[in-house]
Coordinates of C-alpha atoms in Angstrom, one line a residue:
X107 CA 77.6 -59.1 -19.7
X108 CA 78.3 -55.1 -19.6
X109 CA 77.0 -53.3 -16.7
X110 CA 74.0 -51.4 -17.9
X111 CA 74.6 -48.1 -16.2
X112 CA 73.1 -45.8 -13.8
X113 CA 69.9 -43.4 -13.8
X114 CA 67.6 -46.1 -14.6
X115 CA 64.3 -47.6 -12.8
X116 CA 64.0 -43.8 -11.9
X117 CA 60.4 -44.2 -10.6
X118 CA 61.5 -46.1 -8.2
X119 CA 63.7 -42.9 -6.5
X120 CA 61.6 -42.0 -3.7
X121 CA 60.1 -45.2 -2.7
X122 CA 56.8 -45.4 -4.4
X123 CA 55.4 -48.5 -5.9
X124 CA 55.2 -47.8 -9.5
X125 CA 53.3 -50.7 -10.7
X126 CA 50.9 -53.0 -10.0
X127 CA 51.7 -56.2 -8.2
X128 CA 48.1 -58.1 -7.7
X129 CA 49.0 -60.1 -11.5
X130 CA 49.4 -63.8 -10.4
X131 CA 50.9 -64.3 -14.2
X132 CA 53.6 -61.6 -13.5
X133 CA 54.7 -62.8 -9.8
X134 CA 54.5 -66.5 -11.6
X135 CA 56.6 -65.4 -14.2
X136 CA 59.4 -63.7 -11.9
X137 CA 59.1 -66.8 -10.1
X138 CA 60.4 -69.2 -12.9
X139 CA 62.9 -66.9 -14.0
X140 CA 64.4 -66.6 -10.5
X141 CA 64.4 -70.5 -10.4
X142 CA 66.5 -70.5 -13.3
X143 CA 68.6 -67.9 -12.3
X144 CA 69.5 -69.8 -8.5
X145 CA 70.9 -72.3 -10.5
X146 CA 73.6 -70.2 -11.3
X147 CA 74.3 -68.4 -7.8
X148 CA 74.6 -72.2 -6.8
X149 CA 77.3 -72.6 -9.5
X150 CA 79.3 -69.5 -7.8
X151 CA 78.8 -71.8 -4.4
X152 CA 80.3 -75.3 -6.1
X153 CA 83.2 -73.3 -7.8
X154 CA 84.1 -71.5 -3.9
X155 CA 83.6 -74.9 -2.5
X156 CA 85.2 -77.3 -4.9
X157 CA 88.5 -75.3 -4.4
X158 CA 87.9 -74.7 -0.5
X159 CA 87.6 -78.1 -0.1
X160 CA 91.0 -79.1 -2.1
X161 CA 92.8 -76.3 -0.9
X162 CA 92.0 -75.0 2.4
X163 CA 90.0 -77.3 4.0
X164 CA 89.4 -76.7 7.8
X165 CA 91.1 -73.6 7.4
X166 CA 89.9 -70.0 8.0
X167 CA 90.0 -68.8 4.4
X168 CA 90.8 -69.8 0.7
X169 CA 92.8 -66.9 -1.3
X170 CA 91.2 -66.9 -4.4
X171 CA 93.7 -66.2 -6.7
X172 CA 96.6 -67.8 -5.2
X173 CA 94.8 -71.1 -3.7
X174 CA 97.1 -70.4 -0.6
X175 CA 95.1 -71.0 2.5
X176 CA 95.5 -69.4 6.0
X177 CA 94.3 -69.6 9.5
X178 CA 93.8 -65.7 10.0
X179 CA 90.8 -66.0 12.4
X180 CA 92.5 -67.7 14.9
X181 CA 91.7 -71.0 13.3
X182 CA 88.8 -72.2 13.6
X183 CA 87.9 -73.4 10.6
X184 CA 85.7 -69.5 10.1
X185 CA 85.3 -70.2 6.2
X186 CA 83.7 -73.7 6.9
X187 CA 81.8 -72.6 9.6
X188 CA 80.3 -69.7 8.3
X189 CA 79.4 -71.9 5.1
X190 CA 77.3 -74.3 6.1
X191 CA 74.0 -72.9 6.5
X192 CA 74.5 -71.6 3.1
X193 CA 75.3 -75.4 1.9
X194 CA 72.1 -76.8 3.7
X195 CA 70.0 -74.1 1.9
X196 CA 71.4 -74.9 -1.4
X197 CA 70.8 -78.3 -1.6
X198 CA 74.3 -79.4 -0.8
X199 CA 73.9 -81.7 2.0
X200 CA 76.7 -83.7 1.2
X201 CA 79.1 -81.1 1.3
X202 CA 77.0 -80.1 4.8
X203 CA 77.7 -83.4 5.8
X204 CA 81.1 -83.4 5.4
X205 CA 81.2 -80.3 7.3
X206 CA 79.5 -81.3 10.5
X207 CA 82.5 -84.3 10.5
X208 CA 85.4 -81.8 10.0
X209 CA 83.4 -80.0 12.8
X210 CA 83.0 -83.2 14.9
X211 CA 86.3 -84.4 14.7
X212 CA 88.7 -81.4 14.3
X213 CA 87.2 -78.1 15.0
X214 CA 88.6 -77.4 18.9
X215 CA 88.3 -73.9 20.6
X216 CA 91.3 -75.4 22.7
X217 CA 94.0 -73.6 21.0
X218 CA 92.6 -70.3 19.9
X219 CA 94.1 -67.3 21.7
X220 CA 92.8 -63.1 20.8
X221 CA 89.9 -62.9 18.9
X222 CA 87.1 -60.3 17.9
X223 CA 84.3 -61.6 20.3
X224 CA 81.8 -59.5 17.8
X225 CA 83.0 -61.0 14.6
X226 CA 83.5 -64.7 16.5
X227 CA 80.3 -64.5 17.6
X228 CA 78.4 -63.4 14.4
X229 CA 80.0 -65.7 12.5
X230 CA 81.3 -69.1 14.0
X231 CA 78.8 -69.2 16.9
X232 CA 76.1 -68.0 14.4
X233 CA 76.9 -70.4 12.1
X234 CA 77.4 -73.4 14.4
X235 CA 73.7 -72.6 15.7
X236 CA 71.8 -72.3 12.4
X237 CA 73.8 -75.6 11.3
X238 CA 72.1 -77.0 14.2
X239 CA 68.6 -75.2 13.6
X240 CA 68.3 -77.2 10.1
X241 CA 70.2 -80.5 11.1
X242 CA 69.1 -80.8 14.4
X243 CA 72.9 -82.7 14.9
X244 CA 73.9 -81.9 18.5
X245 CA 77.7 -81.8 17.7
X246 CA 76.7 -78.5 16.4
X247 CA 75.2 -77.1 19.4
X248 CA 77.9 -79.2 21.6
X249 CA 80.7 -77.1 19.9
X250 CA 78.4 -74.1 19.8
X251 CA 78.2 -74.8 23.6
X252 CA 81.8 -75.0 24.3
X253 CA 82.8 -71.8 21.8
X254 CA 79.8 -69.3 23.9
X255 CA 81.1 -70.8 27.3
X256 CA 84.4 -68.8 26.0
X257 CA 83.2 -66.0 24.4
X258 CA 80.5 -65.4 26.9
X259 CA 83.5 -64.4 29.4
X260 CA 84.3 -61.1 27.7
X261 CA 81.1 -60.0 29.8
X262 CA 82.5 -60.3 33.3
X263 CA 83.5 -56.0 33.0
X264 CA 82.3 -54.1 36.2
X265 CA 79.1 -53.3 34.1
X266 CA 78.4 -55.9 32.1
X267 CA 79.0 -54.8 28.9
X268 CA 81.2 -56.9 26.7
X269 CA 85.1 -56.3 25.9
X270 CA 86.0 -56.2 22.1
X271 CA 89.0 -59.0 22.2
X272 CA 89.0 -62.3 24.3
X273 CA 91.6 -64.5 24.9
X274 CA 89.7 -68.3 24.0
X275 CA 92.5 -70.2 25.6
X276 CA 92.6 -68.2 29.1
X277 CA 89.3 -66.1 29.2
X278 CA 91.4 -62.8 29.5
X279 CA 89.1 -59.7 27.6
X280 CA 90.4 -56.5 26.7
X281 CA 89.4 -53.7 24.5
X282 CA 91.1 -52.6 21.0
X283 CA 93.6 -50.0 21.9
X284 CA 93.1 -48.8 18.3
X285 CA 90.1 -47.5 19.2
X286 CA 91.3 -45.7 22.7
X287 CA 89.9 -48.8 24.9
X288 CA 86.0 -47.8 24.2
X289 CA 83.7 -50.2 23.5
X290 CA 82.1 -50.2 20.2
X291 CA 78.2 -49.8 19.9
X292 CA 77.5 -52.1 16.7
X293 CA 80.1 -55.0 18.7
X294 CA 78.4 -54.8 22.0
X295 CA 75.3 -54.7 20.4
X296 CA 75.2 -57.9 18.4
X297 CA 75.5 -60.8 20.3
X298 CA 72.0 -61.2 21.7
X299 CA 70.4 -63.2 19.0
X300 CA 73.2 -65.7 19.1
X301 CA 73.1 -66.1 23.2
X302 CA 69.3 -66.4 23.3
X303 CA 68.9 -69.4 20.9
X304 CA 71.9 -70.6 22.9
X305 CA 70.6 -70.5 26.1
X306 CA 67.4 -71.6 25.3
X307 CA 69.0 -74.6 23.5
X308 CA 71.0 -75.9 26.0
X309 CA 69.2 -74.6 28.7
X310 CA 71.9 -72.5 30.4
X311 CA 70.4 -69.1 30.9
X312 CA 73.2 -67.2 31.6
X313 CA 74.0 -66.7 27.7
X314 CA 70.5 -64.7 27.7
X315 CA 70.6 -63.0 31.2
X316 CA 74.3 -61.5 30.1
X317 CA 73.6 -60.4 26.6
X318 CA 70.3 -59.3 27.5
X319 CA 71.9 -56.9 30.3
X320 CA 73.5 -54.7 27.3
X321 CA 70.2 -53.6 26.1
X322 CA 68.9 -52.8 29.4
X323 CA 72.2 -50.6 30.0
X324 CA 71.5 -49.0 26.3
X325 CA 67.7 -48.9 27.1
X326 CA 68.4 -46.7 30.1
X327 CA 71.4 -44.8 28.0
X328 CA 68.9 -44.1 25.0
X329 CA 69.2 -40.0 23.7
X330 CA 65.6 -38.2 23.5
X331 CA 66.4 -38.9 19.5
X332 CA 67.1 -42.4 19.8
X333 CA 70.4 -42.4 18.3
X334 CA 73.1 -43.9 19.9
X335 CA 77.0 -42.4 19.5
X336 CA 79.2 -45.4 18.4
X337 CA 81.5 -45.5 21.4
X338 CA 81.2 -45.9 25.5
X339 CA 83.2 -45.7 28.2
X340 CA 83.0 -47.7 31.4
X341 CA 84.1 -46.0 34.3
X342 CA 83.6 -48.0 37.7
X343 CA 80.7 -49.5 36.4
X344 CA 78.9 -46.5 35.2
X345 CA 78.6 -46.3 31.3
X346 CA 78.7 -43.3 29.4
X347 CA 79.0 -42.8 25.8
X348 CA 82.5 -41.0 24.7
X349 CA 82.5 -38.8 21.1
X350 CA 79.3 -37.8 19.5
X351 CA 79.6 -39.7 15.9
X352 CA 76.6 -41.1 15.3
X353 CA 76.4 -43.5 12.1
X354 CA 74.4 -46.5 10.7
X355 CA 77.7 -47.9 8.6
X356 CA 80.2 -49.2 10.7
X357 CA 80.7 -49.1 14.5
X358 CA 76.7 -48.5 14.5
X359 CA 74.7 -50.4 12.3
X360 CA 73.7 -53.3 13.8
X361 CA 73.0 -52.5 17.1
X362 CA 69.9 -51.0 15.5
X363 CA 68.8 -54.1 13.6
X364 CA 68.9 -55.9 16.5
X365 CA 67.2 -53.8 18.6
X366 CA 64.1 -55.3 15.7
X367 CA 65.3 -58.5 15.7
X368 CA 65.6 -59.5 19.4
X369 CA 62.0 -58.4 19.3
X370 CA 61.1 -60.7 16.2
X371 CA 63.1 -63.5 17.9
X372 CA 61.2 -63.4 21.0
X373 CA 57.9 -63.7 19.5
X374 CA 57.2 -59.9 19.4
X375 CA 56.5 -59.9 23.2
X376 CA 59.3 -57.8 25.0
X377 CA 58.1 -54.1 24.2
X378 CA 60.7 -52.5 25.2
X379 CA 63.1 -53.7 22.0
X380 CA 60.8 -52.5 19.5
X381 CA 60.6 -49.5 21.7
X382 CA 63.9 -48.6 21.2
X383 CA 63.7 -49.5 17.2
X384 CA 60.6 -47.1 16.8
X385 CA 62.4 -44.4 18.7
X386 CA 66.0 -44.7 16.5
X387 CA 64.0 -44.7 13.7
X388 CA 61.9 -41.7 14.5
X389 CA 65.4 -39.7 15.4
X390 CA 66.7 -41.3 12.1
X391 CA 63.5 -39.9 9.7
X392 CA 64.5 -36.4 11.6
X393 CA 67.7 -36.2 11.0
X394 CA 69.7 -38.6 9.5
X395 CA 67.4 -39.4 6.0
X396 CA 68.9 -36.9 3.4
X397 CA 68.5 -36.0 -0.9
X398 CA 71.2 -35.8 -2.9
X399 CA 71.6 -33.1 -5.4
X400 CA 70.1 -32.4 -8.5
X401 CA 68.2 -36.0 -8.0
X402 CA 67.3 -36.5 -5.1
X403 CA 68.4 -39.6 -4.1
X404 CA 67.2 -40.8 -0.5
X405 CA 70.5 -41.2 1.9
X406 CA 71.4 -42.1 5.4
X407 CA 74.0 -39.8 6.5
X408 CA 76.5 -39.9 9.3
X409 CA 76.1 -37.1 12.1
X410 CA 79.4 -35.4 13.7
X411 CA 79.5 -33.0 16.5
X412 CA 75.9 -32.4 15.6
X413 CA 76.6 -31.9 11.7
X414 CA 75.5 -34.2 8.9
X415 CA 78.6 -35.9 7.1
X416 CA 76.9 -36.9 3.7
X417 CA 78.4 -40.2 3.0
X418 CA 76.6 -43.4 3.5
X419 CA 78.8 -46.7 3.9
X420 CA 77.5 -50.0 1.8
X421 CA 77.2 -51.6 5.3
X422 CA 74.1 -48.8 5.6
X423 CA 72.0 -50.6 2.9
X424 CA 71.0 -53.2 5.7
X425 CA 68.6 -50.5 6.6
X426 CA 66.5 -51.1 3.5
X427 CA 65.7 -54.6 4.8
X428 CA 65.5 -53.5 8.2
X429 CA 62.7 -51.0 7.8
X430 CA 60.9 -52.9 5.5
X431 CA 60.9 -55.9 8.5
X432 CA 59.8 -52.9 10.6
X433 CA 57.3 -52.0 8.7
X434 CA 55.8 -55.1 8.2
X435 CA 56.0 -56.0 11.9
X436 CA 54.7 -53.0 13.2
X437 CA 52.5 -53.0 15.7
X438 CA 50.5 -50.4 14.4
X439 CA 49.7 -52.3 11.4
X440 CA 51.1 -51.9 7.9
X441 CA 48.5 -49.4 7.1
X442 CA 49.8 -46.9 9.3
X443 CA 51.6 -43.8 9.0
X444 CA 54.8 -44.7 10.9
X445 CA 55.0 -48.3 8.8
X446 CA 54.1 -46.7 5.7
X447 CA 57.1 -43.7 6.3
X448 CA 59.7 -46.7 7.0
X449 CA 58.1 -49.0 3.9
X450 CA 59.4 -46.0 1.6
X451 CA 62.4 -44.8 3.3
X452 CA 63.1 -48.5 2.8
X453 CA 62.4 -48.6 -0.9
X454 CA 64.3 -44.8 -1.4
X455 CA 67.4 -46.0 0.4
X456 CA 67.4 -49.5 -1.9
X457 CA 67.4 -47.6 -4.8
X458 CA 69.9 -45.9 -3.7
X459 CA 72.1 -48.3 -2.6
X460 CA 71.5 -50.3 -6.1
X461 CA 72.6 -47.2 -7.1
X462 CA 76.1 -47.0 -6.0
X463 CA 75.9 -50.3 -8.0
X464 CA 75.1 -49.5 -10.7
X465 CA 77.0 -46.1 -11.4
X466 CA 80.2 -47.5 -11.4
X467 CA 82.4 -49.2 -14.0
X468 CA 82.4 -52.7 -12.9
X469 CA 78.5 -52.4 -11.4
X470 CA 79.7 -52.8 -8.1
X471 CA 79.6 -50.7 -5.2
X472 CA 82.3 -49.0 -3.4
X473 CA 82.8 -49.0 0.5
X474 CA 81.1 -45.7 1.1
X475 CA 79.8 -43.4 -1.5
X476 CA 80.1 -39.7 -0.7
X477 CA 76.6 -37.2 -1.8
X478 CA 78.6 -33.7 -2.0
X479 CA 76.0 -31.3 -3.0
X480 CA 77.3 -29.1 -6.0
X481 CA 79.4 -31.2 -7.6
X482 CA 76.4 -32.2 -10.5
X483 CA 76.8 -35.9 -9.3
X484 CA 74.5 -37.3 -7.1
X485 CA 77.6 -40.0 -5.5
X486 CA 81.1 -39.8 -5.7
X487 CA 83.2 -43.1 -5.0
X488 CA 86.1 -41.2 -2.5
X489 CA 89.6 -42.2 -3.0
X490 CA 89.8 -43.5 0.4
X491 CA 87.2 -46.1 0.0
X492 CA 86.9 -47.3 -3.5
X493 CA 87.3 -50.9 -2.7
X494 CA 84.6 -53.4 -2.7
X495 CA 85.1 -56.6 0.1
X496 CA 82.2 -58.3 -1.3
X497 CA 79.6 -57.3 0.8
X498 CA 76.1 -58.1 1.6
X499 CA 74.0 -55.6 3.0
X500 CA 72.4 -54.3 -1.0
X501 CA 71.2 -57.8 -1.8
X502 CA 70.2 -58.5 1.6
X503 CA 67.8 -55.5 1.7
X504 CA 66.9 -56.3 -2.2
X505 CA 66.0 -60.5 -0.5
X506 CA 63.8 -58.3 1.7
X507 CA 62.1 -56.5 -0.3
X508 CA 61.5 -58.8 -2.8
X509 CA 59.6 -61.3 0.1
X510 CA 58.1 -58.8 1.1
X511 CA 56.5 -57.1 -1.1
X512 CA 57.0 -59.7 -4.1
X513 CA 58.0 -56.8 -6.7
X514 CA 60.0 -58.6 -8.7
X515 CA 62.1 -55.1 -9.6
X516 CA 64.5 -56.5 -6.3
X517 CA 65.4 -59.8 -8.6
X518 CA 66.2 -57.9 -11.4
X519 CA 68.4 -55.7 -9.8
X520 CA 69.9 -58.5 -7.6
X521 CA 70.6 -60.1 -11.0
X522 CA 72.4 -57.4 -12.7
X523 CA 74.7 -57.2 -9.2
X524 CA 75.6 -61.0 -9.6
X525 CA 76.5 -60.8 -13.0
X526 CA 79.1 -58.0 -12.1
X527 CA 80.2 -59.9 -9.4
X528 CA 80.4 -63.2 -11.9
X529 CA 82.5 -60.8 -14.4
X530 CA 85.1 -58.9 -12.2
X531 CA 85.6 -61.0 -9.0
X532 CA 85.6 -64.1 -9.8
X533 CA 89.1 -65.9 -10.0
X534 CA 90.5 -69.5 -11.0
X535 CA 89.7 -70.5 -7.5
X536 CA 86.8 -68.4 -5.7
X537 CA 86.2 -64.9 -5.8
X538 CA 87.9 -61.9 -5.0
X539 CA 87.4 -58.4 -3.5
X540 CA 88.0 -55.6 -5.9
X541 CA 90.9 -52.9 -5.2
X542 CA 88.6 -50.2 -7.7
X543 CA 85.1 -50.7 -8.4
X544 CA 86.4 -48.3 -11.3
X545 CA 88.6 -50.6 -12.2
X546 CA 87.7 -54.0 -13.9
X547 CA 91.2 -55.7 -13.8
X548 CA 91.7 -54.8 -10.1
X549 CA 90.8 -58.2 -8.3
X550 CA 92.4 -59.4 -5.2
X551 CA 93.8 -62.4 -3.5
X552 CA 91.0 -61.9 -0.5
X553 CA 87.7 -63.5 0.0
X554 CA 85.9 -62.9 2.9
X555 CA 84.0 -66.0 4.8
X556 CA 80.9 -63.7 4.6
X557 CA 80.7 -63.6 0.7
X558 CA 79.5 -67.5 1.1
X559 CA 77.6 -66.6 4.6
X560 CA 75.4 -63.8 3.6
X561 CA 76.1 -62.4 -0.2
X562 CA 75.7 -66.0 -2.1
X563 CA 72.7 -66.5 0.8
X564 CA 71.2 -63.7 0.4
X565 CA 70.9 -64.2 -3.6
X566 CA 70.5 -67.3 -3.6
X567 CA 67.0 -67.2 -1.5
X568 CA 66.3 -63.6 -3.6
X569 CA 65.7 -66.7 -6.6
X570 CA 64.6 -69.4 -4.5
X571 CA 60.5 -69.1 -4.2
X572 CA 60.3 -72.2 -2.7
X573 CA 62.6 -71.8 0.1
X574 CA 62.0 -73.1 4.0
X575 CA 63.0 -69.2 5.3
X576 CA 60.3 -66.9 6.2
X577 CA 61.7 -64.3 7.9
X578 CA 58.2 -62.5 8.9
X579 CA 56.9 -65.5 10.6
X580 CA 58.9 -68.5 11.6
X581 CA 63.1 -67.2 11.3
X582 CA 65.2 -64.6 12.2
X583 CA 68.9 -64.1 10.7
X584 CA 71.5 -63.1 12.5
X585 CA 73.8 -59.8 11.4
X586 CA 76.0 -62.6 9.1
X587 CA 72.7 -64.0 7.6
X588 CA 72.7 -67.1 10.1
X589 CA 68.8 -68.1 10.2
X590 CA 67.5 -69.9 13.5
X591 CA 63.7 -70.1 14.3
X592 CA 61.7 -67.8 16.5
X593 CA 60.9 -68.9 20.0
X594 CA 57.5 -69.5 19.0
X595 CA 59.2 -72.1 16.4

């Protein structure tokens, strides 16, 4: 396989719908080549897993190229955890199984001191609840029980909104001094979708009442364009937000998608979350969707001290798949004008992000791409940031997409993104983040527990038509791709 290039699929630039999707034969068709194609994302799974498991069992990550393992999560087994949703949906219930008894037997909260209550939540507690979603095996939702009765502690502030860091062991929160002590929108933000399924699964409904209490505090908070600036203060009990960056990559992003997916959870009942969503996006169509130059390329800028910044992080491309979930959601009906806008800000900002794919070397995307106008390139991969970490968010919003609106254009370009990641990343003994997306010999001994939570997930069920997940009716994933059921489910 050689990347195919850039500047291709052009008609699908500004978000229209090119062709016609009513053909039964055509959908039929993409469907039994996807079928054939899972087989090989699964392949990617058993080569991660075979190693993990003779390796680095139990422990919080596998380096691919050196088989070393470590315990740089604060070991709790974050690699295993984070896996096994991924493992149910593949088929690979014996490896599941011998999961949930690492997890029965071993995995113990008892010992863990600082960790990210953000990333701990999204990704062990997440992971530790959709286990139990699909098995129904309570040691799941016991250690999920004992892991949010920790976490769930970073919330005792003077206002209620949560501190960055927690201490496991002695309940002691704090917040990152590398970020002047503020809180962080996108962290404080995220947590709701994992302490409502826990509360109502054990009952306990202080999970809910506390991570609930954020959005009210952010509901009352909300600017007149919707658009949040990615850092708060708390003084005495009064929040206020501190710095004007506004952005929908990191420190933002998924504060947003949960305002939709709290909603969606609760059985699209509590206005006042897709209240917020609709407003965001509205401030978001007015100023943050941007062209690139000469091609116009559709783009989600960042906003400083009131001026656009035109660069758009890969962790941005979530918003494809959000306002295509929006869209179809919306109460106004799909017909409308505001769901139609979001459908094809949702398609423009896909092909985008596919884009920053498939304009590099290796086909695969930097961290951020930057949109100077007069350079005669649309993108430019910046020095800074021309890593790639393995990331999710493009084939999430092409899974999306694909369900969605069954255009089978999402598979093929989901396709061409695996093979590059099959070519350049993949090592002896997993696969590895690139140091250059310009540079095909530039792999490295990193490999992040949310390449087998959401990237493998994501393009696994982008080539499984016959999958359980049905994320307009009956599931909702969490921002690492966990899937749990809907209240009404």
């Amino acid at each position: 396989y050689e990347p195919l290039g850039g500047s291709r699929f052009t008609e699908y630039k500004d978000g229209d719908s090119p062709y016609d999707l009513t053909s039964t034969s055509t959908l039929h068709q993409s469907d039994e080549l996807a079928r054939s194609r899972r087989y090989h994302v699964l392949g990617a799974m058993k080569h991660i897993w075979k190693n993990y498991k003779e390796f680095a069992f139990g422990r919080d990550e596998l380096h691919p190229i050196s088989k070393s393992a470590t315990s740089n999560w604060g070991g709790m087994g974050t690699t295993l955890v984070d896996s096994l949703d991924t493992l149910w949906l593949m088929g690979m219930k014996d490896e599941f199984w011998e999961g949930r008894d690492w997890v029965r037997d071993n995995l113990s909260h008892d010992h863990v001191g600082q960790v990210s209550g953000f990333e701990t939540t999204i990704r062990s507690l997440g992971g530790l609840l959709a286990a139990y979603d699909f098995s129904k095996d309570k040691t799941f939702l016991d250690k999920a029980d004992d892991l949010g009765s920790r976490l769930i502690k970073a919330y005792d502030t003077p206002s209620g909104l949560p501190h960055g860091s927690i201490n496991l062991q002695t309940g002691r929160s704090s917040n990152f001094g590398w970020n002047s002590n503020a809180y962080i929108l996108a962290e404080i933000g995220t947590q709701q979708v994992e302490y409502r399924y826990l509360a109502r699964a054990t009952g306990k409904e202080s999970y809910e009442k506390k991570s609930d209490h954020v959005f009210e505090i952010l509901h009352d908070m909300q600017p007149d364009d919707g658009l949040f600036p990615q850092n708060l203060r708390d003084d005495s009990g009064s929040p206020s937000f501190s710095g004007s960056k506004i952005s929908f990559g990191a420190m933002g992003d998924s504060t947003y998608e949960y305002m939709l997916k709290i909603w969606v959870q609760g059985g699209k009942k509590e206005d006042m979350y897709r209240e917020m969503w609709d407003k965001a996006m509205m401030g978001v169509h007015d100023q943050l969707v941007q062209k690139t130059t000469p091609n116009g390329l559709t783009f989600l800028a960042d906003r400083n001290d009131g001026r656009i910044d035109r660069k758009m992080d890969h962790l941005a491309c979530f918003m494809g798949g959000a306002l295509a979930l929006g869209a179809y959601t919306d109460p106004r009906g799909l017909e409308s004008d505001r769901a139609q806008r979001d459908l094809k800000t949702a398609k423009a900002l896909t092909y985008t992000c596919y884009q920053m794919y498939a304009r590099t070397k290796t086909g695969i995307a930097p961290e951020f791409m930057q949109f100077r106008s007069g350079s005669g390139d649309d993108m430019q991969v910046p020095g800074s940031a021309h890593f790639y970490i393995l990331r999710p968010e493009t084939v999430e919003a092409f899974y999306y997409l694909n369900k969605l609106t069954g255009d089978p254009i999402y598979r093929e370009w989901g396709w061409e993104v695996f093979q590059s990641i099959e070519k350049y990343c993949k090592t002896k003994y997993g696969y590895g983040s690139l140091k250059d997306v310009n540079n095909p010999g530039s792999v490295e001994d990193r490999m992040e527990s949310f390449f087998m939570a959401e990237t493998l997930k994501y393009l696994y069920l982008l080539f499984d038509p016959d999958s359980e997940i049905d994320p307009l009716n009956k599931h909702v994933f969490n921002t690492e791709a966990h899937p749990v059921r809907i209240f009404e489910n």
